[in-house]
PDB file of C-alpha atoms in Angstrom:
ATOM      1  CA  MET A  30      71.259   2.492  85.646  1.00  0.00           C
ATOM      2  CA  ASP A  31      68.690   3.691  88.200  1.00  0.00           C
ATOM      3  CA  ARG A  32      71.491   5.127  90.356  1.00  0.00           C
ATOM      4  CA  ALA A  33      72.936   7.202  87.524  1.00  0.00           C
ATOM      5  CA  VAL A  34      72.385  10.843  86.576  1.00  0.00           C
ATOM      6  CA  VAL A  35      73.511  12.380  83.287  1.00  0.00           C
ATOM      7  CA  VAL A  36      74.716  15.981  83.640  1.00  0.00           C
ATOM      8  CA  ILE A  37      74.731  18.207  80.553  1.00  0.00           C
ATOM      9  CA  PRO A  38      75.931  21.820  80.867  1.00  0.00           C
ATOM     10  CA  THR A  39      74.258  23.938  78.186  1.00  0.00           C
ATOM     11  CA  TYR A  40      74.410  27.386  76.675  1.00  0.00           C
ATOM     12  CA  ASN A  41      72.321  28.248  73.614  1.00  0.00           C
ATOM     13  CA  ALA A  42      72.174  24.544  72.782  1.00  0.00           C
ATOM     14  CA  SER A  43      69.013  24.598  70.682  1.00  0.00           C
ATOM     15  CA  ARG A  44      70.888  23.944  67.432  1.00  0.00           C
ATOM     16  CA  HIS A  45      72.131  20.632  68.845  1.00  0.00           C
ATOM     17  CA  LEU A  46      68.906  19.404  70.434  1.00  0.00           C
ATOM     18  CA  GLY A  47      67.390  18.056  67.223  1.00  0.00           C
ATOM     19  CA  ASP A  48      70.124  15.395  67.255  1.00  0.00           C
ATOM     20  CA  LEU A  49      70.770  15.156  71.000  1.00  0.00           C
ATOM     21  CA  LEU A  50      67.279  14.599  72.422  1.00  0.00           C
ATOM     22  CA  PRO A  51      66.337  11.660  70.147  1.00  0.00           C
ATOM     23  CA  ALA A  52      69.730  10.095  70.935  1.00  0.00           C
ATOM     24  CA  LEU A  53      69.090  10.449  74.680  1.00  0.00           C
ATOM     25  CA  GLN A  54      65.768   8.650  74.240  1.00  0.00           C
ATOM     26  CA  GLN A  55      67.710   5.589  73.048  1.00  0.00           C
ATOM     27  CA  GLN A  56      69.791   5.242  76.231  1.00  0.00           C
ATOM     28  CA  GLY A  57      67.321   3.339  78.418  1.00  0.00           C
ATOM     29  CA  LEU A  58      67.170   6.069  81.076  1.00  0.00           C
ATOM     30  CA  ARG A  59      64.183   7.917  82.486  1.00  0.00           C
ATOM     31  CA  PRO A  60      63.909  11.547  81.338  1.00  0.00           C
ATOM     32  CA  ASP A  61      64.350  12.745  84.927  1.00  0.00           C
ATOM     33  CA  GLN A  62      67.764  11.072  85.064  1.00  0.00           C
ATOM     34  CA  TYR A  63      68.999  13.852  82.792  1.00  0.00           C
ATOM     35  CA  PHE A  64      70.073  17.015  84.600  1.00  0.00           C
ATOM     36  CA  VAL A  65      70.675  20.094  82.479  1.00  0.00           C
ATOM     37  CA  ILE A  66      72.600  22.963  84.085  1.00  0.00           C
ATOM     38  CA  ASP A  67      72.119  25.967  81.828  1.00  0.00           C
ATOM     39  CA  SER A  68      74.161  29.186  81.718  1.00  0.00           C
ATOM     40  CA  SER A  69      71.240  31.553  81.015  1.00  0.00           C
ATOM     41  CA  SER A  70      70.673  30.595  77.391  1.00  0.00           C
ATOM     42  CA  GLY A  71      69.059  33.195  75.176  1.00  0.00           C
ATOM     43  CA  ASP A  72      67.325  30.602  72.997  1.00  0.00           C
ATOM     44  CA  ASP A  73      64.701  27.926  73.769  1.00  0.00           C
ATOM     45  CA  THR A  74      67.124  25.392  75.280  1.00  0.00           C
ATOM     46  CA  LEU A  75      65.447  25.234  78.697  1.00  0.00           C
ATOM     47  CA  ALA A  76      61.948  24.998  77.247  1.00  0.00           C
ATOM     48  CA  ARG A  77      62.891  22.116  74.968  1.00  0.00           C
ATOM     49  CA  VAL A  78      64.821  20.046  77.505  1.00  0.00           C
ATOM     50  CA  GLY A  79      62.064  20.706  80.049  1.00  0.00           C
ATOM     51  CA  ALA A  80      59.459  19.401  77.605  1.00  0.00           C
ATOM     52  CA  PHE A  81      61.683  16.344  77.110  1.00  0.00           C
ATOM     53  CA  GLY A  82      61.379  15.693  80.849  1.00  0.00           C
ATOM     54  CA  ALA A  83      64.880  16.552  81.997  1.00  0.00           C
ATOM     55  CA  ARG A  84      65.431  18.322  85.292  1.00  0.00           C
ATOM     56  CA  THR A  85      66.970  21.768  84.881  1.00  0.00           C
ATOM     57  CA  HIS A  86      68.950  24.283  86.886  1.00  0.00           C
ATOM     58  CA  ARG A  87      69.807  27.778  85.672  1.00  0.00           C
ATOM     59  CA  ILE A  88      72.950  29.712  86.577  1.00  0.00           C
ATOM     60  CA  ASP A  89      74.156  33.126  85.495  1.00  0.00           C
ATOM     61  CA  LYS A  90      76.442  33.003  82.467  1.00  0.00           C
ATOM     62  CA  LYS A  91      79.185  34.741  84.470  1.00  0.00           C
ATOM     63  CA  GLU A  92      79.082  31.976  87.094  1.00  0.00           C
ATOM     64  CA  PHE A  93      80.060  29.229  84.663  1.00  0.00           C
ATOM     65  CA  ASN A  94      83.440  27.582  84.784  1.00  0.00           C
ATOM     66  CA  HIS A  95      84.216  24.039  83.737  1.00  0.00           C
ATOM     67  CA  GLY A  96      85.195  22.788  87.175  1.00  0.00           C
ATOM     68  CA  GLY A  97      82.854  24.730  89.445  1.00  0.00           C
ATOM     69  CA  THR A  98      79.732  24.149  87.357  1.00  0.00           C
ATOM     70  CA  ARG A  99      80.273  20.397  87.229  1.00  0.00           C
ATOM     71  CA  ARG A 100      81.015  20.393  90.952  1.00  0.00           C
ATOM     72  CA  LEU A 101      77.716  22.194  91.555  1.00  0.00           C
ATOM     73  CA  ALA A 102      75.858  19.632  89.440  1.00  0.00           C
ATOM     74  CA  ALA A 103      77.311  16.778  91.498  1.00  0.00           C
ATOM     75  CA  ASN A 104      76.267  18.491  94.722  1.00  0.00           C
ATOM     76  CA  LEU A 105      72.745  19.075  93.388  1.00  0.00           C
ATOM     77  CA  ASN A 106      72.343  15.346  92.701  1.00  0.00           C
ATOM     78  CA  PRO A 107      73.364  13.720  96.000  1.00  0.00           C
ATOM     79  CA  GLU A 108      71.331  10.578  95.288  1.00  0.00           C
ATOM     80  CA  ALA A 109      73.397   9.633  92.225  1.00  0.00           C
ATOM     81  CA  GLU A 110      75.951   6.876  92.722  1.00  0.00           C
ATOM     82  CA  PHE A 111      77.279   7.462  89.215  1.00  0.00           C
ATOM     83  CA  LEU A 112      77.491  10.827  87.457  1.00  0.00           C
ATOM     84  CA  ILE A 113      77.798  10.877  83.672  1.00  0.00           C
ATOM     85  CA  TYR A 114      78.992  14.163  82.198  1.00  0.00           C
ATOM     86  CA  MET A 115      78.351  15.068  78.577  1.00  0.00           C
ATOM     87  CA  THR A 116      78.608  18.185  76.456  1.00  0.00           C
ATOM     88  CA  GLN A 117      75.668  19.563  74.519  1.00  0.00           C
ATOM     89  CA  ASP A 118      77.220  18.701  71.154  1.00  0.00           C
ATOM     90  CA  ALA A 119      78.142  15.069  71.942  1.00  0.00           C
ATOM     91  CA  ILE A 120      75.591  12.733  70.341  1.00  0.00           C
ATOM     92  CA  PRO A 121      75.597   9.259  71.934  1.00  0.00           C
ATOM     93  CA  GLU A 122      75.086   6.100  69.937  1.00  0.00           C
ATOM     94  CA  PRO A 123      72.186   3.855  71.082  1.00  0.00           C
ATOM     95  CA  GLY A 124      72.998   2.207  74.419  1.00  0.00           C
ATOM     96  CA  ALA A 125      76.288   4.079  74.826  1.00  0.00           C
ATOM     97  CA  ILE A 126      75.596   5.208  78.399  1.00  0.00           C
ATOM     98  CA  LYS A 127      74.739   1.682  79.532  1.00  0.00           C
ATOM     99  CA  ARG A 128      77.958   0.332  78.024  1.00  0.00           C
ATOM    100  CA  LEU A 129      79.966   3.101  79.665  1.00  0.00           C
ATOM    101  CA  LEU A 130      78.523   2.290  83.087  1.00  0.00           C
ATOM    102  CA  GLU A 131      79.421  -1.390  82.706  1.00  0.00           C
ATOM    103  CA  ALA A 132      83.044  -0.392  83.340  1.00  0.00           C
ATOM    104  CA  PHE A 133      82.158   0.102  87.008  1.00  0.00           C
ATOM    105  CA  ALA A 134      81.696  -3.645  87.450  1.00  0.00           C
ATOM    106  CA  ASP A 135      85.395  -3.345  88.312  1.00  0.00           C
ATOM    107  CA  ASP A 136      85.196  -1.787  91.759  1.00  0.00           C
ATOM    108  CA  LYS A 137      88.632  -0.211  91.329  1.00  0.00           C
ATOM    109  CA  VAL A 138      87.482   1.969  88.407  1.00  0.00           C
ATOM    110  CA  GLY A 139      86.812   5.540  89.529  1.00  0.00           C
ATOM    111  CA  VAL A 140      86.160   7.117  86.136  1.00  0.00           C
ATOM    112  CA  ALA A 141      85.240   5.763  82.709  1.00  0.00           C
ATOM    113  CA  TYR A 142      85.174   7.676  79.456  1.00  0.00           C
ATOM    114  CA  GLY A 143      83.925   6.724  76.026  1.00  0.00           C
ATOM    115  CA  ARG A 144      85.006   6.913  72.440  1.00  0.00           C
ATOM    116  CA  GLN A 145      84.507  10.079  70.373  1.00  0.00           C
ATOM    117  CA  LEU A 146      83.848   9.618  66.674  1.00  0.00           C
ATOM    118  CA  PRO A 147      84.366  12.326  64.043  1.00  0.00           C
ATOM    119  CA  ARG A 148      81.362  13.889  62.375  1.00  0.00           C
ATOM    120  CA  ALA A 149      80.662  12.778  58.818  1.00  0.00           C
ATOM    121  CA  LYS A 150      81.954  16.008  57.261  1.00  0.00           C
ATOM    122  CA  SER A 151      85.070  16.358  59.419  1.00  0.00           C
ATOM    123  CA  SER A 152      88.384  17.233  57.797  1.00  0.00           C
ATOM    124  CA  ALA A 153      91.137  14.630  57.566  1.00  0.00           C
ATOM    125  CA  ILE A 154      93.053  16.489  60.287  1.00  0.00           C
ATOM    126  CA  GLU A 155      90.114  16.251  62.674  1.00  0.00           C
ATOM    127  CA  ARG A 156      89.292  12.649  61.719  1.00  0.00           C
ATOM    128  CA  HIS A 157      92.844  11.666  62.588  1.00  0.00           C
ATOM    129  CA  ALA A 158      92.687  13.500  65.922  1.00  0.00           C
ATOM    130  CA  ARG A 159      89.585  11.552  66.950  1.00  0.00           C
ATOM    131  CA  LEU A 160      90.827   8.193  65.704  1.00  0.00           C
ATOM    132  CA  ALA A 161      94.243   8.653  67.328  1.00  0.00           C
ATOM    133  CA  ASN A 162      92.946   9.759  70.715  1.00  0.00           C
ATOM    134  CA  TYR A 163      89.907   7.467  70.786  1.00  0.00           C
ATOM    135  CA  PRO A 164      90.785   4.086  69.234  1.00  0.00           C
ATOM    136  CA  ALA A 165      88.434   1.104  68.941  1.00  0.00           C
ATOM    137  CA  ILE A 166      89.736  -0.643  72.066  1.00  0.00           C
ATOM    138  CA  ASN A 167      88.784  -1.088  75.707  1.00  0.00           C
ATOM    139  CA  GLU A 168      91.426  -0.622  78.393  1.00  0.00           C
ATOM    140  CA  VAL A 169      91.852   0.061  82.093  1.00  0.00           C
ATOM    141  CA  ARG A 170      94.798   2.208  83.217  1.00  0.00           C
ATOM    142  CA  SER A 171      96.436   2.610  86.613  1.00  0.00           C
ATOM    143  CA  ILE A 172      99.346   4.628  87.948  1.00  0.00           C
ATOM    144  CA  GLU A 173     101.612   1.688  87.066  1.00  0.00           C
ATOM    145  CA  ASP A 174     101.058   2.517  83.385  1.00  0.00           C
ATOM    146  CA  ALA A 175     102.679   5.956  83.722  1.00  0.00           C
ATOM    147  CA  SER A 176     106.146   4.616  82.896  1.00  0.00           C
ATOM    148  CA  ARG A 177     104.772   3.360  79.577  1.00  0.00           C
ATOM    149  CA  LEU A 178     102.176   5.992  78.663  1.00  0.00           C
ATOM    150  CA  GLY A 179     103.431   9.128  80.407  1.00  0.00           C
ATOM    151  CA  ILE A 180     100.949  12.013  80.499  1.00  0.00           C
ATOM    152  CA  LYS A 181      98.520  10.003  78.331  1.00  0.00           C
ATOM    153  CA  THR A 182      97.836   7.842  81.382  1.00  0.00           C
ATOM    154  CA  VAL A 183      95.643  10.584  82.817  1.00  0.00           C
ATOM    155  CA  PHE A 184      93.731  11.283  79.591  1.00  0.00           C
ATOM    156  CA  CYS A 185      89.973  11.625  80.015  1.00  0.00           C
ATOM    157  CA  SER A 186      87.234  13.763  78.462  1.00  0.00           C
ATOM    158  CA  ASN A 187      84.099  15.186  80.029  1.00  0.00           C
ATOM    159  CA  SER A 188      82.460  15.276  76.621  1.00  0.00           C
ATOM    160  CA  PHE A 189      81.456  11.741  77.626  1.00  0.00           C
ATOM    161  CA  ALA A 190      82.699  10.463  80.981  1.00  0.00           C
ATOM    162  CA  ALA A 191      81.199   8.775  84.043  1.00  0.00           C
ATOM    163  CA  TYR A 192      82.384   9.059  87.644  1.00  0.00           C
ATOM    164  CA  ARG A 193      81.871   6.877  90.670  1.00  0.00           C
ATOM    165  CA  ARG A 194      80.667   9.315  93.337  1.00  0.00           C
ATOM    166  CA  THR A 195      82.761   7.828  96.129  1.00  0.00           C
ATOM    167  CA  ALA A 196      85.894   8.200  93.995  1.00  0.00           C
ATOM    168  CA  LEU A 197      84.970  11.716  92.860  1.00  0.00           C
ATOM    169  CA  GLU A 198      84.300  12.930  96.383  1.00  0.00           C
ATOM    170  CA  GLY A 199      87.350  11.083  97.669  1.00  0.00           C
ATOM    171  CA  VAL A 200      89.609  13.324  95.576  1.00  0.00           C
ATOM    172  CA  GLY A 201      87.745  16.516  96.450  1.00  0.00           C
ATOM    173  CA  ASN A 202      85.234  16.641  93.569  1.00  0.00           C
ATOM    174  CA  PHE A 203      85.887  18.910  90.584  1.00  0.00           C
ATOM    175  CA  PRO A 204      87.978  21.992  91.420  1.00  0.00           C
ATOM    176  CA  GLU A 205      85.832  25.006  92.285  1.00  0.00           C
ATOM    177  CA  ASP A 206      87.662  27.481  90.059  1.00  0.00           C
ATOM    178  CA  ASN A 207      88.925  25.681  86.983  1.00  0.00           C
ATOM    179  CA  TYR A 208      88.328  26.884  83.478  1.00  0.00           C
ATOM    180  CA  PHE A 209      89.924  24.037  81.540  1.00  0.00           C
ATOM    181  CA  ALA A 210      90.675  20.278  81.762  1.00  0.00           C
ATOM    182  CA  GLU A 211      88.782  19.713  85.004  1.00  0.00           C
ATOM    183  CA  ASP A 212      88.387  16.088  83.916  1.00  0.00           C
ATOM    184  CA  GLN A 213      92.140  15.498  83.930  1.00  0.00           C
ATOM    185  CA  VAL A 214      92.593  17.154  87.321  1.00  0.00           C
ATOM    186  CA  VAL A 215      90.165  14.606  88.752  1.00  0.00           C
ATOM    187  CA  SER A 216      91.464  11.607  86.804  1.00  0.00           C
ATOM    188  CA  GLY A 217      95.034  12.469  87.810  1.00  0.00           C
ATOM    189  CA  ARG A 218      94.089  12.698  91.467  1.00  0.00           C
ATOM    190  CA  MET A 219      92.245   9.399  91.186  1.00  0.00           C
ATOM    191  CA  LEU A 220      95.271   7.645  89.706  1.00  0.00           C
ATOM    192  CA  LEU A 221      97.478   8.926  92.511  1.00  0.00           C
ATOM    193  CA  SER A 222      94.882   7.735  95.043  1.00  0.00           C
ATOM    194  CA  GLY A 223      94.871   4.185  93.679  1.00  0.00           C
ATOM    195  CA  TRP A 224      91.800   4.350  91.433  1.00  0.00           C
ATOM    196  CA  ARG A 225      91.800   3.226  87.819  1.00  0.00           C
ATOM    197  CA  ILE A 226      90.641   4.905  84.610  1.00  0.00           C
ATOM    198  CA  ALA A 227      88.603   2.892  82.111  1.00  0.00           C
ATOM    199  CA  TYR A 228      88.470   3.770  78.438  1.00  0.00           C
ATOM    200  CA  VAL A 229      85.410   2.147  76.862  1.00  0.00           C
ATOM    201  CA  GLY A 230      85.777   2.098  73.101  1.00  0.00           C
ATOM    202  CA  ASP A 231      82.461   0.232  72.837  1.00  0.00           C
ATOM    203  CA  ALA A 232      80.611   3.290  74.198  1.00  0.00           C
ATOM    204  CA  ALA A 233      80.726   6.074  71.639  1.00  0.00           C
ATOM    205  CA  VAL A 234      79.465   9.563  70.954  1.00  0.00           C
ATOM    206  CA  VAL A 235      79.765  11.557  67.757  1.00  0.00           C
ATOM    207  CA  HIS A 236      81.735  14.624  68.766  1.00  0.00           C
ATOM    208  CA  SER A 237      84.392  16.570  66.903  1.00  0.00           C
ATOM    209  CA  HIS A 238      85.449  20.126  66.101  1.00  0.00           C
ATOM    210  CA  ASP A 239      87.087  21.343  62.917  1.00  0.00           C
ATOM    211  CA  TYR A 240      89.077  24.059  64.633  1.00  0.00           C
ATOM    212  CA  THR A 241      90.810  26.745  62.613  1.00  0.00           C
ATOM    213  CA  ILE A 242      94.529  27.268  63.216  1.00  0.00           C
ATOM    214  CA  LYS A 243      93.628  30.316  65.304  1.00  0.00           C
ATOM    215  CA  GLU A 244      91.250  28.241  67.443  1.00  0.00           C
ATOM    216  CA  ASP A 245      93.844  25.504  67.880  1.00  0.00           C
ATOM    217  CA  PHE A 246      96.344  28.156  68.992  1.00  0.00           C
ATOM    218  CA  ARG A 247      93.907  29.342  71.648  1.00  0.00           C
ATOM    219  CA  ARG A 248      93.101  25.841  72.808  1.00  0.00           C
ATOM    220  CA  TYR A 249      96.764  24.956  73.231  1.00  0.00           C
ATOM    221  CA  PHE A 250      97.385  28.195  75.079  1.00  0.00           C
ATOM    222  CA  ASP A 251      94.793  26.890  77.534  1.00  0.00           C
ATOM    223  CA  VAL A 252      96.540  23.511  77.695  1.00  0.00           C
ATOM    224  CA  GLY A 253      99.780  25.298  78.544  1.00  0.00           C
ATOM    225  CA  VAL A 254      98.085  27.313  81.286  1.00  0.00           C
ATOM    226  CA  PHE A 255      96.600  24.114  82.679  1.00  0.00           C
ATOM    227  CA  HIS A 256      99.943  22.299  82.800  1.00  0.00           C
ATOM    228  CA  GLY A 257     101.666  25.375  84.206  1.00  0.00           C
ATOM    229  CA  ARG A 258      99.148  25.549  87.030  1.00  0.00           C
ATOM    230  CA  ASN A 259      99.194  21.807  87.653  1.00  0.00           C
ATOM    231  CA  PRO A 260     102.898  20.885  87.543  1.00  0.00           C
ATOM    232  CA  TRP A 261     102.225  17.804  89.647  1.00  0.00           C
ATOM    233  CA  LEU A 262     100.684  16.096  86.605  1.00  0.00           C
ATOM    234  CA  LEU A 263     103.870  16.404  84.569  1.00  0.00           C
ATOM    235  CA  GLU A 264     106.101  15.644  87.549  1.00  0.00           C
ATOM    236  CA  LYS A 265     104.233  12.432  88.387  1.00  0.00           C
ATOM    237  CA  LEU A 266     103.323  11.252  84.893  1.00  0.00           C
ATOM    238  CA  GLY A 267     105.824  12.692  82.420  1.00  0.00           C
ATOM    239  CA  LYS A 268     106.174  15.591  80.002  1.00  0.00           C
ATOM    240  CA  ALA A 269     103.628  16.380  77.303  1.00  0.00           C
ATOM    241  CA  GLU A 270     106.207  16.741  74.509  1.00  0.00           C
ATOM    242  CA  GLY A 271     106.675  12.977  74.095  1.00  0.00           C
ATOM    243  CA  ALA A 272     102.979  12.446  73.482  1.00  0.00           C
ATOM    244  CA  GLY A 273     103.040  15.377  71.075  1.00  0.00           C
ATOM    245  CA  MET A 274     105.801  13.879  68.920  1.00  0.00           C
ATOM    246  CA  ALA A 275     103.993  10.545  68.693  1.00  0.00           C
ATOM    247  CA  PHE A 276     100.851  12.379  67.567  1.00  0.00           C
ATOM    248  CA  ILE A 277     102.741  14.314  64.864  1.00  0.00           C
ATOM    249  CA  LYS A 278     104.196  11.101  63.405  1.00  0.00           C
ATOM    250  CA  SER A 279     100.781   9.437  63.395  1.00  0.00           C
ATOM    251  CA  GLU A 280      99.123  12.489  61.835  1.00  0.00           C
ATOM    252  CA  THR A 281     101.730  12.742  59.080  1.00  0.00           C
ATOM    253  CA  ALA A 282     101.261   9.090  58.116  1.00  0.00           C
ATOM    254  CA  TYR A 283      97.471   9.458  58.119  1.00  0.00           C
ATOM    255  CA  LEU A 284      97.474  12.596  55.978  1.00  0.00           C
ATOM    256  CA  LEU A 285      99.950  11.123  53.478  1.00  0.00           C
ATOM    257  CA  LYS A 286      97.418   8.362  52.902  1.00  0.00           C
ATOM    258  CA  HIS A 287      94.129  10.268  53.095  1.00  0.00           C
ATOM    259  CA  ASP A 288      94.764  13.952  52.293  1.00  0.00           C
ATOM    260  CA  PRO A 289      98.350  14.899  51.352  1.00  0.00           C
ATOM    261  CA  LEU A 290      97.294  18.444  50.483  1.00  0.00           C
ATOM    262  CA  ALA A 291      96.501  19.014  54.173  1.00  0.00           C
ATOM    263  CA  LEU A 292     100.129  18.440  55.234  1.00  0.00           C
ATOM    264  CA  PRO A 293     101.237  22.105  54.972  1.00  0.00           C
ATOM    265  CA  SER A 294      98.263  23.203  57.062  1.00  0.00           C
ATOM    266  CA  ALA A 295      99.039  20.494  59.606  1.00  0.00           C
ATOM    267  CA  GLY A 296     102.632  21.718  59.843  1.00  0.00           C
ATOM    268  CA  VAL A 297     101.585  25.306  60.491  1.00  0.00           C
ATOM    269  CA  ARG A 298      99.021  24.056  62.989  1.00  0.00           C
ATOM    270  CA  THR A 299     101.653  22.052  64.866  1.00  0.00           C
ATOM    271  CA  LEU A 300     103.931  25.088  65.142  1.00  0.00           C
ATOM    272  CA  ALA A 301     101.025  27.245  66.335  1.00  0.00           C
ATOM    273  CA  LYS A 302     100.115  24.676  68.990  1.00  0.00           C
ATOM    274  CA  TYR A 303     103.694  24.495  70.270  1.00  0.00           C
ATOM    275  CA  VAL A 304     104.120  28.271  70.514  1.00  0.00           C
ATOM    276  CA  ALA A 305     100.724  28.623  72.193  1.00  0.00           C
ATOM    277  CA  TYR A 306     101.489  25.843  74.674  1.00  0.00           C
ATOM    278  CA  LYS A 307     104.763  27.454  75.718  1.00  0.00           C
ATOM    279  CA  LEU A 308     103.053  30.841  76.067  1.00  0.00           C
ATOM    280  CA  GLY A 309     100.386  29.279  78.243  1.00  0.00           C
ATOM    281  CA  GLN A 310     102.972  27.753  80.545  1.00  0.00           C
ATOM    282  CA  ARG A 311     104.300  31.282  81.104  1.00  0.00           C
ATOM    283  CA  GLU A 312     100.903  32.905  81.596  1.00  0.00           C
ATOM    284  CA  ALA A 313     101.942  34.408  84.946  1.00  0.00           C
ATOM    285  CA  LYS A 314     103.888  37.028  82.981  1.00  0.00           C
ATOM    286  CA  LEU A 315     100.844  38.024  80.910  1.00  0.00           C
ATOM    287  CA  SER A 316      98.029  40.400  81.812  1.00  0.00           C
ATOM    288  CA  PRO A 317      94.436  39.100  82.098  1.00  0.00           C
ATOM    289  CA  LYS A 318      93.577  41.202  79.038  1.00  0.00           C
ATOM    290  CA  THR A 319      96.296  39.501  76.999  1.00  0.00           C
ATOM    291  CA  LYS A 320      95.241  36.080  78.249  1.00  0.00           C
ATOM    292  CA  ALA A 321      91.640  36.802  77.274  1.00  0.00           C
ATOM    293  CA  PHE A 322      92.868  37.546  73.747  1.00  0.00           C
ATOM    294  CA  LEU A 323      94.935  34.338  73.555  1.00  0.00           C
ATOM    295  CA  SER A 324      92.474  31.932  75.203  1.00  0.00           C
ATOM    296  CA  MET A 325      89.415  29.986  74.073  1.00  0.00           C
ATOM    297  CA  GLN A 326      87.861  30.978  77.404  1.00  0.00           C
ATOM    298  CA  PRO A 327      88.039  34.800  77.254  1.00  0.00           C
ATOM    299  CA  GLY A 328      85.168  35.263  79.698  1.00  0.00           C
ATOM    300  CA  TYR A 329      87.154  33.565  82.452  1.00  0.00           C
ATOM    301  CA  TRP A 330      90.014  36.030  82.075  1.00  0.00           C
ATOM    302  CA  ARG A 331      87.750  39.052  81.743  1.00  0.00           C
ATOM    303  CA  ASN A 332      86.268  38.125  85.104  1.00  0.00           C
ATOM    304  CA  GLN A 333      89.797  38.367  86.535  1.00  0.00           C
ATOM    305  CA  ILE A 334      89.997  41.999  85.411  1.00  0.00           C
ATOM    306  CA  ARG A 335      86.911  43.076  87.358  1.00  0.00           C
TER     307      ARG A 335
END
């Protein structure tokens, strides 16, 4: 635990800190083991995390991207043997970080990620998404599992994930210019380099988003862009469509039991995701302005226009 640093990128996070800071106090870490890298918040985020005792580093909002900012945080904490990345809206259960780090007792594990639980007021669609993607199990995956799991082999989430520094640096750290799914770039490279991925269902955070259909469209446009720019993931591990069909079947069964009235919305949402994903894969034919309109990361694309 003493060799670990928790990195939390923030932007106007004050609304989350009332839940987050007390939860961090229950992790058994010193306050200075928390490193907050803030994208020039306009609220009192830095003042509050500073008063908590966390170390802070400020960057310009325009400098933020999901890969480069996390890469910078790793470089600014060279003493850390283990780097735990969280998002500002992920609220860890007591002792969750300690349980996540226990996965590294296996010296072949390069990255470990924890379970994400739905918020109390989440919709049935969102509850299913969390329960399907983050079950109550523990498992360790290697490249040998790709024939069975396909693209799901590489699944990982920086909302709550820990990295062994030697493994992270061995695959080149997080990509410098990467606006989406930087966690899966690294986990994929680790798998291909012989490292293993641990999923620790015993280590949980409360973290979910009730996206609108429009927001889901934009998110899946970003997924399509990511897969289009990283074809090696699909070539080595399998297509995404198989995982998508399994999810649809699971979602339909869950909604029939828990909220049948949500089925029409789920159907429209599935179609929107598919169209957006295919558009994203063909993003090279679209202008930066169009991509900014279609994406959940419009700032990234607007920077391409300048």
